[in-house]
Short mmCIF file of C-alpha atoms in Angstrom, two decimals:
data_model
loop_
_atom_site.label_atom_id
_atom_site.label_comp_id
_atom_site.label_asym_id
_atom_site.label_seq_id
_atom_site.Cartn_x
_atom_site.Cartn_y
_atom_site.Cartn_z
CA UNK C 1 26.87 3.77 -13.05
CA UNK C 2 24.37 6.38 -13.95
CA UNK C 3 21.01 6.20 -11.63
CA UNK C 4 17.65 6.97 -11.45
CA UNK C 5 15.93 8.04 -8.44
CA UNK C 6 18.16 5.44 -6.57
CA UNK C 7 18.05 2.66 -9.29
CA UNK C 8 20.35 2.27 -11.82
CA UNK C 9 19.04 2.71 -15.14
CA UNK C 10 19.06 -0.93 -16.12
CA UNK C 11 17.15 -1.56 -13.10
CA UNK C 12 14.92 0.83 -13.80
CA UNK C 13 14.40 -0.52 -17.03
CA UNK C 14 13.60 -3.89 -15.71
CA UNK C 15 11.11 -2.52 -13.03
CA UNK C 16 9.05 -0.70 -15.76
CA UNK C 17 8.92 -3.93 -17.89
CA UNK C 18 8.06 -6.40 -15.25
CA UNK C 19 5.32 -4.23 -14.31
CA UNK C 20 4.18 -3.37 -17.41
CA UNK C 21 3.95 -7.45 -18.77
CA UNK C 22 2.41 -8.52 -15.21
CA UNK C 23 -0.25 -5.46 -15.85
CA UNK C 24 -1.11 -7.16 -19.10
CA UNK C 25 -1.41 -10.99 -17.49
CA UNK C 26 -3.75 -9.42 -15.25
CA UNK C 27 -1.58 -9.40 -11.94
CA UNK C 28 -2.08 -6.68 -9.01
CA UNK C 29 0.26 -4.12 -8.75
CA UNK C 30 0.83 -5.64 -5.17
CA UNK C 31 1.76 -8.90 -6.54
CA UNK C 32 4.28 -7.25 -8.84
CA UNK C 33 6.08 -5.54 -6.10
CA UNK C 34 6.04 -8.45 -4.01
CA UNK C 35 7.40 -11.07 -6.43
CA UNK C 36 9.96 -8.44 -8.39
CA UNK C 37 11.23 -7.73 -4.62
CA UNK C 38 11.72 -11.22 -4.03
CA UNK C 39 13.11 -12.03 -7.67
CA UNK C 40 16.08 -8.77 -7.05
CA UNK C 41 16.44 -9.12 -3.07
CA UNK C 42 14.57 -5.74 -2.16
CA UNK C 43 11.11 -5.59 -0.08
CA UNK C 44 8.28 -5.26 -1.54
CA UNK C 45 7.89 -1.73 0.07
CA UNK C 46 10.49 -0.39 -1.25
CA UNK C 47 10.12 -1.85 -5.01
CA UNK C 48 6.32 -0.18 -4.46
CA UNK C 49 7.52 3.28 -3.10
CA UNK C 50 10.56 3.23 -6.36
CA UNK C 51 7.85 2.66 -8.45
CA UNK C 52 5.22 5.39 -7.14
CA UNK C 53 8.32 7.85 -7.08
CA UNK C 54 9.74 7.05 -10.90
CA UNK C 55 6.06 7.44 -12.37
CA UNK C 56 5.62 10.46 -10.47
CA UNK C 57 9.40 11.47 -11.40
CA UNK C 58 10.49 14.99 -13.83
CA UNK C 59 13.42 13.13 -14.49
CA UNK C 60 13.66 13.29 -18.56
CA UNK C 61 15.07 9.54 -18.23
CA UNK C 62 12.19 8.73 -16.02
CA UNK C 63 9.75 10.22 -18.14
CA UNK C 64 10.88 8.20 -21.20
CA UNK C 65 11.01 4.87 -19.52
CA UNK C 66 7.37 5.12 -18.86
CA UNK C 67 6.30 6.88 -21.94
CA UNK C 68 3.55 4.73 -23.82
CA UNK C 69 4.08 2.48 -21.08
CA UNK C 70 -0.13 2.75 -19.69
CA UNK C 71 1.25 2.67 -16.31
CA UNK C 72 -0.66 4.36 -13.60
CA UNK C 73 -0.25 5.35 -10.09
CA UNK C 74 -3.39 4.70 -8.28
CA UNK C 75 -4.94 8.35 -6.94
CA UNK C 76 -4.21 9.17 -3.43
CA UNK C 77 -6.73 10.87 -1.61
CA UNK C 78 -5.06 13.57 -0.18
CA UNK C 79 -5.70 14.55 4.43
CA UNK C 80 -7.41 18.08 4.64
CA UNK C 81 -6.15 20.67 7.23
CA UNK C 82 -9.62 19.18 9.51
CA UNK C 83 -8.89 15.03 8.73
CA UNK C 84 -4.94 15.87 10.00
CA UNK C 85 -6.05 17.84 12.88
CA UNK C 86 -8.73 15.26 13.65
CA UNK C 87 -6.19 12.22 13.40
CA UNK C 88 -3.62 13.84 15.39
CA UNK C 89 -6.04 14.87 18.17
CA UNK C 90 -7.27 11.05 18.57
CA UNK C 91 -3.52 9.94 18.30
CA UNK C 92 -2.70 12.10 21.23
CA UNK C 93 -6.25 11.19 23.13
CA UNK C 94 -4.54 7.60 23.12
CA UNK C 95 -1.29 8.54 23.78
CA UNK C 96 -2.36 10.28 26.68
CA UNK C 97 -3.54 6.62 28.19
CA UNK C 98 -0.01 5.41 27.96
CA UNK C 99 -0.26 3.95 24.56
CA UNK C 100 2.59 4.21 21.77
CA UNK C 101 2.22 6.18 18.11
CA UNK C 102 1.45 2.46 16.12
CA UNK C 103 -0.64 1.13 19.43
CA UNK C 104 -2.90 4.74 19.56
CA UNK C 105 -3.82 4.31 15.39
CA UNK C 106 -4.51 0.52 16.21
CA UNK C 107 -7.16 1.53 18.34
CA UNK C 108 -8.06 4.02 16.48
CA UNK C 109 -8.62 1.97 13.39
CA UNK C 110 -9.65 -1.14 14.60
CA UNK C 111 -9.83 -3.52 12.07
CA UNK C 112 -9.66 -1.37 9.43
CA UNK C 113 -6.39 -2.36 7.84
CA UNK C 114 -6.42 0.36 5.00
CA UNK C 115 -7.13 3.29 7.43
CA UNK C 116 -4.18 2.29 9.79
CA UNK C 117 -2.17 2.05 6.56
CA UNK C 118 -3.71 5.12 5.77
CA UNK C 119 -2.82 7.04 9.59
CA UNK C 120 0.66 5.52 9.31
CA UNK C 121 1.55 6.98 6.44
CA UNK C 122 0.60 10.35 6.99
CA UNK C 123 2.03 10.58 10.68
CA UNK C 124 5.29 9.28 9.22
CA UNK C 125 5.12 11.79 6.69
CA UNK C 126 4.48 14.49 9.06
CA UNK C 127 7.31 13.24 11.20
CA UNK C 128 9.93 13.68 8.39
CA UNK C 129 8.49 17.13 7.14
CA UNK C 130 6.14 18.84 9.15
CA UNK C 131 6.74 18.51 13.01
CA UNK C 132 5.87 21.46 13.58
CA UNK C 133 2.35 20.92 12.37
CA UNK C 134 2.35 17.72 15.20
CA UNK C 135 3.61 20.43 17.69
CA UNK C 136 0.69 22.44 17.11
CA UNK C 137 -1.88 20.11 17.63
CA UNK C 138 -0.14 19.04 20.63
CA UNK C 139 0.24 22.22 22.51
CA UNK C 140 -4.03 23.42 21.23
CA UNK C 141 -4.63 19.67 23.39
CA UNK C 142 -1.75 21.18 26.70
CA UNK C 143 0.28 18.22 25.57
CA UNK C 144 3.01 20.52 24.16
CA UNK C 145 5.14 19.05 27.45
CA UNK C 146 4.40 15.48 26.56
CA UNK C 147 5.35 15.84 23.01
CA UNK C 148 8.30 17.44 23.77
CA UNK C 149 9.27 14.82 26.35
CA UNK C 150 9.18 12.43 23.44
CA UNK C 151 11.22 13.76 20.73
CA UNK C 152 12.74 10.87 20.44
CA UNK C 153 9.62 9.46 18.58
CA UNK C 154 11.16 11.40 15.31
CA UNK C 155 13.99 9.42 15.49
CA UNK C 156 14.87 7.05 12.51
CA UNK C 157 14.19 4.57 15.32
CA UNK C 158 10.41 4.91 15.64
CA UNK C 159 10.68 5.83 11.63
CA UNK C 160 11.84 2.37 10.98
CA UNK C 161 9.20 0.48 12.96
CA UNK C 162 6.74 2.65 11.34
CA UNK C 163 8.42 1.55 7.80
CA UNK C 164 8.02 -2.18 9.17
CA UNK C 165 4.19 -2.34 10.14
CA UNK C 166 3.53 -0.07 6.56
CA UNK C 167 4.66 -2.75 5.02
CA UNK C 168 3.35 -5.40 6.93
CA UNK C 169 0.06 -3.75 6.14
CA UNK C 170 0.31 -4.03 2.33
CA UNK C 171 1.40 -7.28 2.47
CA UNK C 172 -1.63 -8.19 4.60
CA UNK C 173 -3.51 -6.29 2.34
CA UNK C 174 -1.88 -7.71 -1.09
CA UNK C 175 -2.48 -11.14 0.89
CA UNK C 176 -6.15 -10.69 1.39
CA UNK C 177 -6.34 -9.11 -2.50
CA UNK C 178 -4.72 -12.67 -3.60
CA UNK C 179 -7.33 -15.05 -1.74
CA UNK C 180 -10.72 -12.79 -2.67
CA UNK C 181 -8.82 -13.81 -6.73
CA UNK C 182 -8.67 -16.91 -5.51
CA UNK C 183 -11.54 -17.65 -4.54
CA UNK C 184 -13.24 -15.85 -7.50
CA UNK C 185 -11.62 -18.28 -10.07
CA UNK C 186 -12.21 -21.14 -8.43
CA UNK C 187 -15.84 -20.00 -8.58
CA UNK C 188 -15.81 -19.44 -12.15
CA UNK C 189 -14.30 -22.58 -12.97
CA UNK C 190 -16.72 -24.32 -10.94
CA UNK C 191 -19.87 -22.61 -12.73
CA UNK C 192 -17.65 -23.10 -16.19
CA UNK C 193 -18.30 -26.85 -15.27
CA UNK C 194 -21.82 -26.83 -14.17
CA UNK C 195 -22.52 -25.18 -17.44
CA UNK C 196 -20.89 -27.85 -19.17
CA UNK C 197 -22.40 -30.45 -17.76
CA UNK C 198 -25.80 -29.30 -18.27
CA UNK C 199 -24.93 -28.74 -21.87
CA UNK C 200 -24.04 -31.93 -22.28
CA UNK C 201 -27.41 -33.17 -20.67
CA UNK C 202 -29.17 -30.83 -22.23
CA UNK C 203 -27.72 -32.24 -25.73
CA UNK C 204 -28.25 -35.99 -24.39
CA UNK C 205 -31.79 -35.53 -23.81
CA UNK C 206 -32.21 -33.99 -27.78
CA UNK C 207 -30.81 -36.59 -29.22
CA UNK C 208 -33.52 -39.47 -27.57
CA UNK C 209 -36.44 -37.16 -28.53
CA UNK C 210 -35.34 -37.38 -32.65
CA UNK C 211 -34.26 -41.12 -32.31
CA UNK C 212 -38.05 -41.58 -31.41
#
């Protein structure tokens, strides 16, 4: 069966309307991957990476599935040449204690869920397509010895436990999105009552002053 970008073209077809009908109930885009993943046995992940790759897609059969659709990809702030150096020298600084790739950009991070997210993705990026570029860095820091005594990071090993903890992150993240909505509409509903009841008072009060 004829596919696109991976999917089949029915599947495709479903993605883009599920999306497109949770975007008009309101839902997250995170929400939408999760639940469609669930719904057609895929992760999450991977139904959000499809979907960033079809919008993003010159495929003429792409292109018209999303046509008039209103669907966005959210904009990703791209690394400059001094961000990637800067990243990849403090990855190495840790590294150098004895710490692995996803332990150095934990520290590195802290608690800062997005910008591990962030440093994950790029290093796995730059695993796949520019190791040469990691090389570099490496050898301007004298740990062109150490790097190469771990080639073994670019492995689809280490690529799949990066994969993992990405995904763990925007599930955390999606997670965290779902409570804060939460939390706002119980809020609302909560005022939406307060106001009511102080109509309601406010009416009760009215109506003694014109019976006397």
């Amino acid at each position: 069966m004829e596919k696109i970008n991976g999917y089949t073209a029915e599947e495709a077809e479903s993605l883009v309307n599920y999306i497109a009908e949770g975007k008009k109930s309101g839902k997250t885009l995170s929400d939408l991957f999760e639940t469609y993943g669930k719904a057609h046995g895929r992760a999450g992940g991977s139904v959000r990476n499809y979907y960033y790759q079809l919008l993003k897609s010159d495929d003429a059969r792409a292109k018209a599935l999303v046509r008039g659709r209103k669907l966005r990809a959210g904009k990703i702030r791209e690394f400059t040449k001094e961000e990637t150096d800067d990243m990849l020298e403090k990855i190495f600084t840790e590294r150098g204690k004895g710490f692995s790739v996803r332990r150095s950009i934990a520290n590195i991070c802290g608690k800062d869920e997005k910008l591990m997210l962030r440093y994950q993705n790029k290093y796995r990026n730059m695993l796949k397509k520019q190791p040469d570029e990691i090389r570099a860095v490496a050898a301007k820091m004298g740990m062109e010895d150490f790097v190469s005594a771990r080639r073994r990071e670019a492995d689809s090993f280490l690529q799949k436990r990066l994969e993992r903890e990405i995904n763990e992150l925007y599930d955390r993240l999606a997670l965290n999105l779902r409570e804060e909505n939460d939390r706002l509409k119980k809020t609302v509903q909560k005022l939406t009552e307060e106001n009511e009841l102080l109509r309601r008072m406010g009416g009760g009060k009215h109506g003694e002053a014109d019976c006397g």
